[in-house]
Short mmCIF file of C-alpha atoms and ligand atoms in Angstrom, two decimals:
data_model
loop_
_atom_site.label_atom_id
_atom_site.label_comp_id
_atom_site.label_asym_id
_atom_site.label_seq_id
_atom_site.Cartn_x
_atom_site.Cartn_y
_atom_site.Cartn_z
CA MET H 3 -3.39 25.54 37.64
CA LYS H 4 -0.37 26.75 39.54
CA MET H 5 2.94 24.99 38.93
CA THR H 6 5.03 24.43 42.05
CA PHE H 7 8.24 22.67 43.03
CA ARG H 8 9.09 20.81 46.21
CA TRP H 9 11.84 22.48 48.21
CA TYR H 10 13.31 21.00 51.39
CA GLY H 11 14.04 24.30 53.07
CA GLU H 12 17.41 25.87 53.68
CA SER H 13 19.21 22.53 53.77
CA ASP H 14 18.03 21.71 50.24
CA SER H 15 20.97 21.66 47.83
CA ILE H 16 18.78 23.35 45.21
CA PRO H 17 18.62 27.10 45.74
CA LEU H 18 15.36 28.98 45.34
CA SER H 19 17.08 31.19 42.81
CA TYR H 20 17.35 28.15 40.49
CA ILE H 21 13.78 27.04 41.09
CA ARG H 22 12.59 30.48 40.11
CA GLN H 23 14.22 30.09 36.69
CA ILE H 24 12.13 27.07 35.73
CA PRO H 25 9.60 28.29 33.15
CA GLY H 26 6.10 28.71 34.57
CA MET H 27 7.11 28.18 38.20
CA THR H 28 4.87 30.09 40.60
CA GLY H 29 5.85 28.79 43.99
CA VAL H 30 7.37 26.15 46.20
CA VAL H 31 5.94 23.41 48.33
CA THR H 32 7.86 23.13 51.56
CA ALA H 33 7.66 22.50 55.31
CA VAL H 34 9.12 23.40 58.68
CA TYR H 35 11.43 20.45 59.20
CA ASP H 36 12.88 20.98 62.65
CA VAL H 37 9.79 20.80 64.86
CA PRO H 38 9.11 17.34 66.32
CA VAL H 39 6.05 15.60 64.86
CA GLY H 40 2.99 16.57 66.86
CA GLU H 41 4.24 19.94 68.13
CA VAL H 42 2.96 23.32 66.94
CA TRP H 43 4.72 25.18 64.12
CA ASP H 44 5.14 28.71 65.42
CA MET H 45 4.70 31.78 63.26
CA GLU H 46 8.38 32.60 63.28
CA PRO H 47 9.77 29.64 61.29
CA ILE H 48 6.76 29.74 58.98
CA LEU H 49 7.24 33.42 58.19
CA ARG H 50 10.94 32.92 57.76
CA LEU H 51 10.36 30.31 55.04
CA LYS H 52 7.79 32.54 53.40
CA ALA H 53 10.18 35.49 53.38
CA LEU H 54 12.89 33.36 51.73
CA CYS H 55 10.42 32.35 49.02
CA GLU H 56 9.19 35.88 48.49
CA GLU H 57 12.73 37.16 48.10
CA GLN H 58 12.80 35.01 44.98
CA SER H 59 9.27 35.96 43.89
CA LEU H 60 7.99 32.50 44.72
CA GLU H 61 4.75 31.82 46.58
CA MET H 62 4.43 29.51 49.55
CA GLU H 63 0.80 28.46 49.40
CA VAL H 64 1.23 24.71 49.79
CA ILE H 65 2.78 22.78 52.65
CA GLU H 66 3.98 19.20 52.22
CA SER H 67 3.57 17.86 54.78
CA VAL H 68 2.31 18.64 58.22
CA PRO H 69 2.93 15.10 59.51
CA VAL H 70 0.24 13.40 61.56
CA HIS H 71 1.41 12.03 64.92
CA GLU H 72 1.21 8.24 65.21
CA ASP H 73 -0.98 8.57 68.34
CA ILE H 74 -3.66 10.11 66.12
CA LYS H 75 -3.44 7.23 63.66
CA LEU H 76 -3.47 4.76 66.54
CA GLY H 77 -6.43 6.47 68.20
CA ARG H 78 -4.62 6.76 71.53
CA PRO H 79 -6.08 8.98 74.28
CA THR H 80 -3.28 11.49 73.72
CA ARG H 81 -4.57 12.14 70.21
CA ASP H 82 -6.74 15.07 71.30
CA ARG H 83 -3.70 17.05 72.35
CA TYR H 84 -1.97 16.32 69.03
CA ILE H 85 -5.10 17.21 67.08
CA ALA H 86 -5.33 20.53 68.94
CA ASN H 87 -1.67 21.18 68.08
CA TYR H 88 -2.29 20.30 64.44
CA ALA H 89 -5.24 22.71 64.36
CA GLN H 90 -3.05 25.47 65.81
CA THR H 91 -0.40 24.80 63.16
CA LEU H 92 -3.09 25.12 60.49
CA ARG H 93 -4.27 28.45 61.93
CA ASN H 94 -0.68 29.71 61.90
CA LEU H 95 -0.15 28.53 58.33
CA GLY H 96 -3.39 30.18 57.24
CA ARG H 97 -2.23 33.46 58.72
CA ALA H 98 0.90 33.16 56.59
CA GLY H 99 -1.14 32.70 53.39
CA VAL H 100 -0.95 28.92 53.05
CA ARG H 101 -3.99 27.55 51.19
CA CYS H 102 -3.35 23.82 50.97
CA VAL H 103 -1.81 21.24 53.31
CA CYS H 104 -0.70 17.83 52.09
CA TYR H 105 -0.54 14.98 54.63
CA ASN H 106 -0.77 11.23 54.69
CA PHE H 107 -2.28 8.66 56.99
CA MET H 108 0.09 5.74 56.45
CA PRO H 109 1.00 3.89 59.65
CA VAL H 110 4.71 4.16 60.58
CA PHE H 111 6.19 4.24 57.09
CA ASP H 112 5.75 6.84 54.41
CA TRP H 113 6.54 5.95 50.79
CA LEU H 114 8.62 2.81 50.24
CA ARG H 115 11.05 1.83 47.50
CA THR H 116 13.55 -1.00 47.38
CA ASN H 117 16.17 0.68 45.20
CA LEU H 118 17.04 4.35 44.76
CA HIS H 119 19.56 3.95 41.99
CA THR H 120 18.09 1.68 39.36
CA PRO H 121 20.02 2.30 36.15
CA ALA H 122 18.20 2.75 32.85
CA ALA H 123 19.66 2.03 29.41
CA ASP H 124 20.21 5.76 28.77
CA GLY H 125 22.48 6.07 31.82
CA SER H 126 19.91 7.80 34.05
CA GLU H 127 18.98 6.40 37.46
CA SER H 128 15.69 6.27 39.24
CA LEU H 129 13.77 4.78 42.16
CA SER H 130 12.18 1.38 41.87
CA TYR H 131 10.09 -1.06 43.86
CA CYS H 132 10.26 -4.84 43.84
CA HIS H 133 7.61 -6.55 45.93
CA GLU H 134 9.56 -9.79 46.39
CA GLU H 135 12.45 -7.81 47.75
CA LEU H 136 10.23 -5.90 50.13
CA LEU H 137 8.76 -9.12 51.49
CA ARG H 138 12.24 -10.27 52.38
CA LEU H 139 12.85 -7.23 54.60
CA ASP H 140 12.41 -7.34 58.36
CA PRO H 141 10.32 -4.33 59.45
CA HIS H 142 11.78 -4.57 62.96
CA ASN H 143 15.23 -3.84 61.73
CA LEU H 144 14.66 -1.76 58.72
CA HIS H 145 17.15 0.28 56.81
CA LEU H 146 15.27 1.19 53.72
CA PRO H 147 16.66 3.33 50.99
CA GLY H 148 15.15 6.78 51.22
CA TRP H 149 13.45 6.16 54.50
CA ASP H 150 14.34 8.88 56.90
CA GLU H 151 15.44 6.60 59.81
CA SER H 152 13.81 8.98 62.26
CA TYR H 153 13.01 6.18 64.73
CA SER H 154 15.51 4.21 66.77
CA THR H 155 15.13 0.42 66.53
CA GLU H 156 13.47 0.41 69.99
CA GLU H 157 11.02 3.12 69.03
CA LEU H 158 10.21 1.37 65.80
CA ASN H 159 9.56 -1.92 67.58
CA ALA H 160 7.33 -0.27 70.16
CA LEU H 161 5.38 1.43 67.41
CA LEU H 162 4.96 -1.75 65.39
CA GLY H 163 3.78 -3.44 68.58
CA ALA H 164 1.22 -0.70 69.16
CA TYR H 165 -0.21 -1.28 65.70
CA ARG H 166 -0.63 -5.03 66.26
CA GLY H 167 -4.28 -5.83 65.59
CA MET H 168 -4.96 -2.47 63.94
CA THR H 169 -7.65 -2.98 61.30
CA HIS H 170 -8.44 -0.99 58.17
CA GLU H 171 -11.74 -0.11 59.76
CA ARG H 172 -10.23 1.38 62.92
CA LEU H 173 -7.56 3.25 61.04
CA PHE H 174 -10.27 4.74 58.84
CA GLU H 175 -12.30 5.76 61.90
CA ASN H 176 -9.20 7.42 63.32
CA LEU H 177 -8.74 9.37 60.11
CA VAL H 178 -12.35 10.55 60.25
CA TYR H 179 -11.92 11.56 63.89
CA PHE H 180 -8.79 13.50 62.99
CA LEU H 181 -10.45 15.31 60.10
CA ASN H 182 -13.51 16.23 62.13
CA GLY H 183 -11.18 17.56 64.80
CA ILE H 184 -9.27 19.88 62.48
CA LEU H 185 -12.08 21.02 60.17
CA PRO H 186 -13.04 24.09 62.21
CA ALA H 187 -9.41 25.25 62.02
CA CYS H 188 -9.35 24.64 58.25
CA GLU H 189 -12.42 26.85 57.89
CA GLU H 190 -10.92 29.54 60.04
CA ALA H 191 -7.58 29.40 58.26
CA GLY H 192 -8.96 29.03 54.72
CA ILE H 193 -6.94 25.86 54.22
CA ASN H 194 -7.83 22.81 52.14
CA MET H 195 -6.51 19.49 53.37
CA ALA H 196 -5.12 17.20 50.67
CA ILE H 197 -4.55 13.61 51.74
CA HIS H 198 -1.72 11.86 49.93
CA PRO H 199 -2.47 8.30 48.84
CA ASP H 200 -0.57 5.36 50.25
CA ASP H 201 2.56 4.65 48.29
CA PRO H 202 2.52 1.92 47.07
CA PRO H 203 -1.23 1.47 47.53
CA TRP H 204 -1.30 -1.79 49.46
CA ASP H 205 -0.69 -3.02 53.02
CA MET H 206 2.92 -3.05 54.17
CA PHE H 207 4.44 -5.42 56.72
CA GLY H 208 0.97 -6.27 57.97
CA LEU H 209 0.15 -2.60 58.56
CA PRO H 210 -3.15 -1.51 57.02
CA ARG H 211 -3.20 1.10 54.28
CA ILE H 212 -6.51 2.76 53.53
CA ILE H 213 -6.07 5.37 50.78
CA THR H 214 -5.51 3.11 47.83
CA GLY H 215 -8.14 3.73 45.14
CA ALA H 216 -11.56 5.01 44.06
CA GLU H 217 -13.47 3.20 46.81
CA SER H 218 -11.29 4.70 49.57
CA TYR H 219 -12.10 8.21 48.38
CA ARG H 220 -15.83 7.60 47.99
CA ARG H 221 -15.93 6.34 51.54
CA LEU H 222 -13.83 9.20 52.84
CA PHE H 223 -15.97 11.91 51.24
CA GLU H 224 -19.10 10.23 52.47
CA ALA H 225 -17.77 10.15 56.02
CA VAL H 226 -16.42 13.73 55.91
CA PRO H 227 -18.35 15.66 53.25
CA SER H 228 -16.75 19.07 53.86
CA PRO H 229 -15.02 20.36 50.71
CA ARG H 230 -12.03 21.14 52.95
CA ASN H 231 -11.47 17.38 52.97
CA GLY H 232 -9.63 16.99 49.69
CA VAL H 233 -6.86 15.05 48.03
CA THR H 234 -3.38 15.11 46.64
CA LEU H 235 -3.72 13.15 43.43
CA CYS H 236 -0.42 11.31 43.23
CA THR H 237 -0.38 9.48 39.92
CA GLY H 238 2.72 7.42 40.67
CA SER H 239 1.36 6.18 44.00
CA LEU H 240 -2.17 5.32 42.90
CA GLY H 241 -1.00 4.25 39.45
CA ALA H 242 1.06 1.43 40.97
CA GLY H 243 -2.24 -0.26 41.86
CA ARG H 244 -3.15 -2.30 38.79
CA GLY H 245 -6.84 -1.87 39.53
CA ASN H 246 -6.69 1.92 39.39
CA ASP H 247 -7.71 3.48 36.09
CA MET H 248 -5.83 6.74 36.53
CA VAL H 249 -7.64 8.73 33.85
CA ALA H 250 -11.02 7.80 35.30
CA LEU H 251 -9.79 8.46 38.83
CA ALA H 252 -8.42 11.88 37.88
CA ARG H 253 -11.79 12.77 36.39
CA GLU H 254 -13.70 11.56 39.43
CA LEU H 255 -11.43 13.19 41.98
CA ALA H 256 -10.82 16.48 40.15
CA PRO H 257 -13.36 18.52 42.14
CA ARG H 258 -11.62 17.54 45.39
CA THR H 259 -8.08 17.60 44.03
CA TYR H 260 -6.29 20.60 45.48
CA PHE H 261 -2.82 19.34 44.74
CA ALA H 262 -1.53 17.04 42.00
CA HIS H 263 1.74 15.10 42.13
CA LEU H 264 2.26 14.11 38.54
CA ARG H 265 4.79 11.42 37.82
CA GLN H 266 5.32 8.41 35.67
CA ILE H 267 6.06 4.77 36.49
CA ARG H 268 6.77 1.77 34.30
CA PHE H 269 5.60 -1.65 35.43
CA SER H 270 8.21 -4.37 35.52
CA GLY H 271 6.03 -6.99 37.22
CA GLU H 272 2.57 -7.35 38.75
CA GLN H 273 3.53 -5.26 41.80
CA ASP H 274 6.91 -4.05 40.62
CA PHE H 275 7.70 -0.77 38.98
CA CYS H 276 10.43 1.64 38.13
CA GLU H 277 10.05 5.41 38.08
CA CYS H 278 10.91 7.15 34.82
CA GLY H 279 10.68 10.44 32.91
CA HIS H 280 7.35 12.27 33.04
CA LEU H 281 6.25 11.85 29.40
CA SER H 282 3.34 9.52 28.64
CA ALA H 283 5.54 7.60 26.20
CA ALA H 284 8.16 6.95 28.88
CA GLY H 285 6.06 4.66 31.06
CA SER H 286 2.81 2.91 31.83
CA LEU H 287 0.62 5.87 32.80
CA ASP H 288 -1.20 8.10 30.33
CA ILE H 289 0.00 11.39 31.80
CA CYS H 290 -1.50 13.35 28.90
CA GLY H 291 -4.90 11.70 29.43
CA ILE H 292 -4.70 12.33 33.18
CA VAL H 293 -4.02 16.05 32.69
CA ARG H 294 -6.82 16.33 30.15
CA ALA H 295 -9.25 14.55 32.50
CA LEU H 296 -8.29 16.85 35.38
CA VAL H 297 -8.78 20.00 33.33
CA GLU H 298 -12.04 18.85 31.75
CA ALA H 299 -13.41 18.03 35.19
CA GLY H 300 -12.62 21.53 36.48
CA PHE H 301 -9.32 21.05 38.33
CA ASP H 302 -7.77 24.36 39.27
CA GLY H 303 -5.31 23.49 41.99
CA TYR H 304 -1.58 23.25 42.57
CA VAL H 305 0.59 20.90 40.55
CA ARG H 306 4.10 19.72 41.04
CA PRO H 307 6.34 17.47 39.01
CA ASP H 308 7.01 14.50 41.24
CA HIS H 309 10.09 12.30 41.57
CA GLY H 310 12.59 12.90 38.84
CA ARG H 311 15.42 10.68 37.61
CA ASN H 312 19.04 11.47 38.29
CA ILE H 313 20.35 12.76 34.98
CA TRP H 314 23.24 14.79 33.56
CA GLY H 315 25.59 13.67 36.30
CA GLU H 316 23.53 15.22 39.06
CA ASP H 317 23.76 13.51 42.42
CA GLY H 318 20.49 14.85 43.81
CA LYS H 319 18.35 13.76 46.73
CA PRO H 320 16.71 10.58 45.37
CA GLY H 321 13.64 11.63 43.40
CA TYR H 322 14.24 15.28 44.17
CA GLY H 323 17.08 16.50 42.00
CA LEU H 324 16.75 19.64 39.92
CA TYR H 325 17.11 18.67 36.29
CA ASP H 326 14.56 15.98 35.64
CA ARG H 327 11.92 17.65 37.78
CA ALA H 328 12.49 20.88 35.87
CA LEU H 329 12.02 18.97 32.60
CA GLY H 330 8.87 17.46 34.09
CA ALA H 331 7.53 20.88 35.05
CA CYS H 332 7.96 22.16 31.49
CA TYR H 333 6.35 19.07 29.97
CA LEU H 334 3.42 19.23 32.38
CA GLY H 335 3.11 22.98 31.83
CA GLY H 336 2.75 22.29 28.10
CA LEU H 337 0.08 19.67 28.64
CA PHE H 338 -1.87 22.01 30.89
CA GLU H 339 -1.54 24.92 28.50
CA MET H 340 -3.02 22.87 25.69
CA ALA H 341 -5.74 21.25 27.81
CA GLU H 342 -6.78 24.56 29.36
CA ARG H 343 -6.90 26.26 26.00
CA GLU H 344 -9.07 23.51 24.55
CA GLN H 345 -11.28 23.68 27.60
CA SER H 346 -11.85 27.42 27.37
CA LYS H 347 -12.64 27.09 23.65
CA ARG H 348 -15.26 24.51 24.55
CA SER H 349 -16.80 26.73 27.22
CA VAL H 350 -16.95 29.72 24.84
CA SER H 351 -18.68 27.67 22.15
CA GLN H 352 -21.26 26.30 24.58
C1 DNO Z 2 7.42 11.23 48.47
C2 DNO Z 2 6.31 12.10 48.86
C3 DNO Z 2 5.68 11.67 50.17
C4 DNO Z 2 4.65 12.70 50.58
C5 DNO Z 2 3.94 12.36 51.85
C6 DNO Z 2 2.80 13.32 52.07
O1 DNO Z 2 8.15 11.54 47.60
O2 DNO Z 2 5.36 12.19 47.86
O3 DNO Z 2 6.67 11.56 51.14
O4 DNO Z 2 5.29 13.93 50.79
O5 DNO Z 2 3.45 11.08 51.83
O6 DNO Z 2 2.48 13.36 53.41
#
């Protein structure tokens, strides 16, 4: 396992020199943020980021994310150009030593929360999701907390219009088409793709979501068997689906899990939850059991603590402050140390 930390590039308020001081930290997960979605990431900005990381003895082997252009998800004729660009970006990243690329295939919206500052009794704040509240929102005029308002209202409306009638089936076919299109570049570049699950794992505003649980993955691996087609196991995203047994899922997906986002949620209703500290005891997910299942099933990928709370007076980017994620990294590092030690004892005695 390699412990990593998400870093939003030079505009991130957290300096790499701090990240480096977190015990066990091997590298950062980052991205080139100033290239429009769909265009090629040139070598220059990629190498610049890598050099900044290396100055602080941090690796840059994981990218989160190379975003997928909506035309690819929509299956528009222009998709081939965007797929070719994506493949070129992968080749460039491979040349710079990147080994894993995280991406998602959610139409229009990435992760969604309804509140970014939900107070807890101990004075910390975290992100939460209330389904009733979400249903009251108008997707055509959306100002969601945490959502990066990258579309104008007109663009958003046009996009939502383009998705009208989009089915789960067609979206899935478009994902398969995309993966088949980029696989040769993955091979050439030595890069594993790691699809991020839909967060939360159910349809949003009538838009289909297709990476929501065990069945989605079985279908995906059947359609695209290449081991380059792998996953980002995000416990907080998948764990919000009541039907997902996260320990079982971690065990099943471990061989294809190249990247793990480990975070905790606490249910406050059937489809409502609040994020919380990483420890198993802090929420509804058995983080310890998930780590053990991953290790026992042979996981040897990248890990990062996921969304942290705002604590100790920090006013960090929601979910991505320094302190609570650093605490999470240490806790997770401890769980992995123990699980890996137990695992190697078992293999020696066999
Ligand atoms: C949220 C993140 C997601 C993730 C993308 C991957 O905190 O986990 O935005 O980066 O869905 O493409």
